[in-house]
PDB file of C-alpha atoms in Angstrom:
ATOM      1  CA  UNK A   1     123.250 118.762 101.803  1.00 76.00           C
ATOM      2  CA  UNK A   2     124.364 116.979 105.178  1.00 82.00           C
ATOM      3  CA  UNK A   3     124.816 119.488 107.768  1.00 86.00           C
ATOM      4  CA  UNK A   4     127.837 118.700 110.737  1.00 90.00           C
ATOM      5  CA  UNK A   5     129.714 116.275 108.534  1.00 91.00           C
ATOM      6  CA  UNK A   6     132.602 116.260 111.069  1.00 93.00           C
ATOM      7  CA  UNK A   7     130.137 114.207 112.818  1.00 95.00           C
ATOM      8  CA  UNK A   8     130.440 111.578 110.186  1.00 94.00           C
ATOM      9  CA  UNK A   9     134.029 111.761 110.349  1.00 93.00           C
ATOM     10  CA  UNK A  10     134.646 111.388 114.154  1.00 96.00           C
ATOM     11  CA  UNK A  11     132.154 108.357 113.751  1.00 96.00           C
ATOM     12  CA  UNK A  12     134.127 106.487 111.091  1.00 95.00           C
ATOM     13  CA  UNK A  13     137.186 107.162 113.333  1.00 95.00           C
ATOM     14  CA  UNK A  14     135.321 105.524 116.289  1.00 97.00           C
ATOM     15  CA  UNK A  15     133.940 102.718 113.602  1.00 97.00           C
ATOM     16  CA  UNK A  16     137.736 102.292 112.587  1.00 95.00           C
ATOM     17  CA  UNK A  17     138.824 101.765 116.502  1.00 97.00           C
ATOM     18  CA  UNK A  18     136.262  99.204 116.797  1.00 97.00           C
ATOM     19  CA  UNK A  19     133.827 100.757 118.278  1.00 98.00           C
ATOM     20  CA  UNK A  20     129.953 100.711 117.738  1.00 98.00           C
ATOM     21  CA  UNK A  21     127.620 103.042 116.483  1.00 97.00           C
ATOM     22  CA  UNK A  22     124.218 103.117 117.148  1.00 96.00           C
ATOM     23  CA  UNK A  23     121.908 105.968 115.437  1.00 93.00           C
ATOM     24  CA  UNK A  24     118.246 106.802 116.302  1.00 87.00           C
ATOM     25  CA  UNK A  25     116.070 109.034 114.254  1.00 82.00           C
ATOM     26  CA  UNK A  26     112.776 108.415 112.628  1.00 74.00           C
ATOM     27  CA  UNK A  27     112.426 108.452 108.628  1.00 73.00           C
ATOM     28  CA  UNK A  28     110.503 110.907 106.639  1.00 71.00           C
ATOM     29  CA  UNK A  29     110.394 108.999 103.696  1.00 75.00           C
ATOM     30  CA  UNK A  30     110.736 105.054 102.580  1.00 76.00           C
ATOM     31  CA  UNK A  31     114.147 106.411 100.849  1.00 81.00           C
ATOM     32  CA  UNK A  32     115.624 107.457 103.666  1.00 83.00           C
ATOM     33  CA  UNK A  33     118.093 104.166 103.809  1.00 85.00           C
ATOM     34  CA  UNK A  34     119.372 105.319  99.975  1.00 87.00           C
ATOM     35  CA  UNK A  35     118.931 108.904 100.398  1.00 88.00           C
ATOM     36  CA  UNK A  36     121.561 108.538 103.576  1.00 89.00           C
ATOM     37  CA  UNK A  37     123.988 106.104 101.599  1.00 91.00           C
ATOM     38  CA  UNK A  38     124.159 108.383  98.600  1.00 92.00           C
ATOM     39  CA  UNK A  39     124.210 111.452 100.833  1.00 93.00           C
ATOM     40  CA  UNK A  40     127.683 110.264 102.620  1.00 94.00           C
ATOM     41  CA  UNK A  41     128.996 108.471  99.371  1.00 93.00           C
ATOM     42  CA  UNK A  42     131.543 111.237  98.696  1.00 93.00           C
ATOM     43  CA  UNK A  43     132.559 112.563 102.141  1.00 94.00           C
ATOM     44  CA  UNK A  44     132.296 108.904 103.936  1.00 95.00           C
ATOM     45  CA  UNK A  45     132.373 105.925 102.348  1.00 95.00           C
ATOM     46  CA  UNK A  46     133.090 103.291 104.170  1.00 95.00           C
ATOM     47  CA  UNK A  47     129.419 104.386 106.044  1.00 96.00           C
ATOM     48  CA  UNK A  48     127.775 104.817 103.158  1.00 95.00           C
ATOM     49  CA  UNK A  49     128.669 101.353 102.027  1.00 95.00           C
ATOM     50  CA  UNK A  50     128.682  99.544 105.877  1.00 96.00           C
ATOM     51  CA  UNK A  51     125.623 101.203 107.294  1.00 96.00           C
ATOM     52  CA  UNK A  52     123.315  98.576 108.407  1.00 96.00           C
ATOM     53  CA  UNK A  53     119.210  99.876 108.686  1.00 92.00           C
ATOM     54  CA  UNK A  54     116.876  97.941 110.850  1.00 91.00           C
ATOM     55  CA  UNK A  55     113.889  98.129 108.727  1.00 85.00           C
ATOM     56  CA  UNK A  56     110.396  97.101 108.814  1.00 84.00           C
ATOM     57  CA  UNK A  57     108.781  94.472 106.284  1.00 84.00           C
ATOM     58  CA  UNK A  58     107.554  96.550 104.214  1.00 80.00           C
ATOM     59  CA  UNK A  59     110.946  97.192 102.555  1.00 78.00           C
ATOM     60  CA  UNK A  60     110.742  93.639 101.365  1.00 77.00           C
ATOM     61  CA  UNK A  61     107.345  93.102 100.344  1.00 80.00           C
ATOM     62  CA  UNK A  62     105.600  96.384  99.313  1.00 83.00           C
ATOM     63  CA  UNK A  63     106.705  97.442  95.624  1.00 86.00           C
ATOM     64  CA  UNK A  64     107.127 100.802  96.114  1.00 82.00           C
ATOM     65  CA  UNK A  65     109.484 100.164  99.223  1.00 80.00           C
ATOM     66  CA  UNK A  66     111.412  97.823  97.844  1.00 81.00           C
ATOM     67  CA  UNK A  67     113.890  99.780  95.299  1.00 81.00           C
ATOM     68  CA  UNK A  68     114.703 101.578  97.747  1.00 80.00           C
ATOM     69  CA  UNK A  69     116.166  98.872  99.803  1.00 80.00           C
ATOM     70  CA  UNK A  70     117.908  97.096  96.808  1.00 81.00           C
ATOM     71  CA  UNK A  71     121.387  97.037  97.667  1.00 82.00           C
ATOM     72  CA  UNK A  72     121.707  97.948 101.137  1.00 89.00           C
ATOM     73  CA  UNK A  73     122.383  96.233 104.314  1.00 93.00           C
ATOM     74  CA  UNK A  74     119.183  95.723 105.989  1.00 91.00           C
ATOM     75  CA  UNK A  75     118.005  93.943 109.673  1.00 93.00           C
ATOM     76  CA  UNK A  76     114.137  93.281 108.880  1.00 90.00           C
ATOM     77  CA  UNK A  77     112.008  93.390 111.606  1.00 91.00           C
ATOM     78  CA  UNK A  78     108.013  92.772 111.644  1.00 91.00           C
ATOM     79  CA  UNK A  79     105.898  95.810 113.477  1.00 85.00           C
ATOM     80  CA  UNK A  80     103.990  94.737 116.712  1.00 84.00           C
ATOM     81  CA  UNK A  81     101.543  96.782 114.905  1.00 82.00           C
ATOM     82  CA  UNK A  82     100.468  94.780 112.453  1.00 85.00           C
ATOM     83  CA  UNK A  83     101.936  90.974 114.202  1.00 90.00           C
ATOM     84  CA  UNK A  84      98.774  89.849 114.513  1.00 93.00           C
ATOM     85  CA  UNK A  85      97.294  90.713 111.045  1.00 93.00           C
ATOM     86  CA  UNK A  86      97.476  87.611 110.034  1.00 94.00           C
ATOM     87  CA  UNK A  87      97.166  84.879 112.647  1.00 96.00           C
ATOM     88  CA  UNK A  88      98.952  82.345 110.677  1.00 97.00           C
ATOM     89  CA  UNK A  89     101.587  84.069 109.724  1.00 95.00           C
ATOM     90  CA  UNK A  90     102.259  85.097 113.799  1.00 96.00           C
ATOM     91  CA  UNK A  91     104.933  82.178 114.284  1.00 97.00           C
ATOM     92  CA  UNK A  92     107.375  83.209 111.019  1.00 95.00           C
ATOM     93  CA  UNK A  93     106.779  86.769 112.116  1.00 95.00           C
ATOM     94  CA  UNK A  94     108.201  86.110 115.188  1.00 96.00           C
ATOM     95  CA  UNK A  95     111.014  83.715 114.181  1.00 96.00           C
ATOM     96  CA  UNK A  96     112.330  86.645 111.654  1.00 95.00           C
ATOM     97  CA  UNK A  97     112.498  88.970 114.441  1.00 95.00           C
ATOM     98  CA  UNK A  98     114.262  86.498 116.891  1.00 97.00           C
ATOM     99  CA  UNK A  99     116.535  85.625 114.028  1.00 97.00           C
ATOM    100  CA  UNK A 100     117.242  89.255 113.220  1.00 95.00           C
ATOM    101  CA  UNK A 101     117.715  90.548 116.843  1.00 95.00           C
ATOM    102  CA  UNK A 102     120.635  88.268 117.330  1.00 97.00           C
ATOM    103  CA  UNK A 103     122.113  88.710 113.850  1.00 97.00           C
ATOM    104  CA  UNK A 104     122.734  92.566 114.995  1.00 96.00           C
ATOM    105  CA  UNK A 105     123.772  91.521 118.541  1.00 97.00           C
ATOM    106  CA  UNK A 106     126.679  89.418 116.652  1.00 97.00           C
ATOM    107  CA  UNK A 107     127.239  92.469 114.275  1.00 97.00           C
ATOM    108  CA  UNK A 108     127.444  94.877 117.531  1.00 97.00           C
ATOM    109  CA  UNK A 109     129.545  91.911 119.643  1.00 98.00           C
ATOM    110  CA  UNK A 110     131.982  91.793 116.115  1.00 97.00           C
ATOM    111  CA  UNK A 111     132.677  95.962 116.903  1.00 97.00           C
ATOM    112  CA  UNK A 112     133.220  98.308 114.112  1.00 97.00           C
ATOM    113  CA  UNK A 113     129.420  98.378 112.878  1.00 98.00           C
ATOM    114  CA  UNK A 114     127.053 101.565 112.424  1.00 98.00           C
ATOM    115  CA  UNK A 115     123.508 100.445 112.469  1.00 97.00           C
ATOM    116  CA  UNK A 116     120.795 102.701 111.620  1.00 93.00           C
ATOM    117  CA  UNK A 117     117.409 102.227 113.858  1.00 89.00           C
ATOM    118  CA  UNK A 118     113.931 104.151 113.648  1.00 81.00           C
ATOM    119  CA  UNK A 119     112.004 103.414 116.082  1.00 75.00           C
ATOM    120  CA  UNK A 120     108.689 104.899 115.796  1.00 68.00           C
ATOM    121  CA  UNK A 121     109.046 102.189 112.413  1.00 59.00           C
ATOM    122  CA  UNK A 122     107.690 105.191 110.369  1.00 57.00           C
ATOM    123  CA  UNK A 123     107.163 108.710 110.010  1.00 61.00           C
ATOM    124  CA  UNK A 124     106.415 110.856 113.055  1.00 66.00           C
ATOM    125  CA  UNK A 125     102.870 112.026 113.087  1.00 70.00           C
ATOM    126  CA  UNK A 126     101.197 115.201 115.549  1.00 75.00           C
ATOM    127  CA  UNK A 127      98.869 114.182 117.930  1.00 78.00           C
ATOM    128  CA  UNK A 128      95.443 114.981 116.379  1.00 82.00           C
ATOM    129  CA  UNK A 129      93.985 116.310 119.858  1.00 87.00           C
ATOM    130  CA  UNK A 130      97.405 118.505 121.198  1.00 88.00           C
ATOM    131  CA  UNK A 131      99.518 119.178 117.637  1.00 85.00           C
ATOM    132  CA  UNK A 132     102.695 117.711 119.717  1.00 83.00           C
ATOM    133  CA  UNK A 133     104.993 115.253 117.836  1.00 74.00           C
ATOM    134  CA  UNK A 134     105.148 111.953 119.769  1.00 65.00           C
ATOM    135  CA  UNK A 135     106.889 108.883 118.133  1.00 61.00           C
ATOM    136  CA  UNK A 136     105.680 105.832 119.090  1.00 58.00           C
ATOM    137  CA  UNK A 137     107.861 102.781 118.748  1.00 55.00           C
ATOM    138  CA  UNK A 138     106.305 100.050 116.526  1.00 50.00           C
ATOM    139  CA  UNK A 139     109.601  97.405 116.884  1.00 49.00           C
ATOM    140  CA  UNK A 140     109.606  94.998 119.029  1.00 47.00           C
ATOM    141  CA  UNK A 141     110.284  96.257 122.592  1.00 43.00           C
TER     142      UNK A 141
END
């Protein structure tokens, strides 16, 4: 089910003007990028099939991830979190990011893109001491 559809539709109107749009939510699951393209298949398709996700590196390299990601338009991006893991692999890490950054400033500077962002790069969590839900942004900021 996707609730407020006519939200879709005013957004592939804007999309079809040339304008940009930018959406923010955090994932529950690593299907979320398929889940949201099959999801608006029917009622939008030119979303469903243009939608670009900013997604972490785990889409690429864990096998579970992956299917998931097979077929759709994805920005990869490597956590701040975990940069450092591996000191030798610091420099590519930070290369792919550079290189992906301005890839979706030429796709927003082109107009007419949707790009899908979530920025806590994972699912939200509680706070183990208060029970609130803070997301804490794990892209490079």
């Amino acid at each position: 089910y996707v609730g407020n559809i006519s939200v879709f539709s005013d957004m592939e109107n804007q999309l079809r003007q040339g304008h940009n749009v930018v959406l923010m939510s955090n994932h529950q699951t690593e299907a979320d990028p398929a889940v949201i393209a099959l999801s608006l298949e029917r009622s939008n398709p030119w979303i469903s099939e243009n939608i670009v996700y900013v997604a972490g590196d785990r889409v690429l390299t864990d096998p579970l991830c992956k299917p998931f990601s097979m077929g759709r338009n994805l920005l990869c991006v490597y956590s701040k979190k975990h940069m450092n893991d591996f000191p030798e692999l610091i420099e590519m890490k930070r290369r792919a990011n550079t290189r992906s950054l301005k890839e979706m400033a030429l796709l927003l500077r082109g107009g007419s893109h949707i790009i899908w962002i979530a920025p806590s790069g994972g699912r939200d969590r509680p706070d183990p001491l208060t029970g609130e839900w803070h997301p804490v942004c794990s892209l490079p900021c």
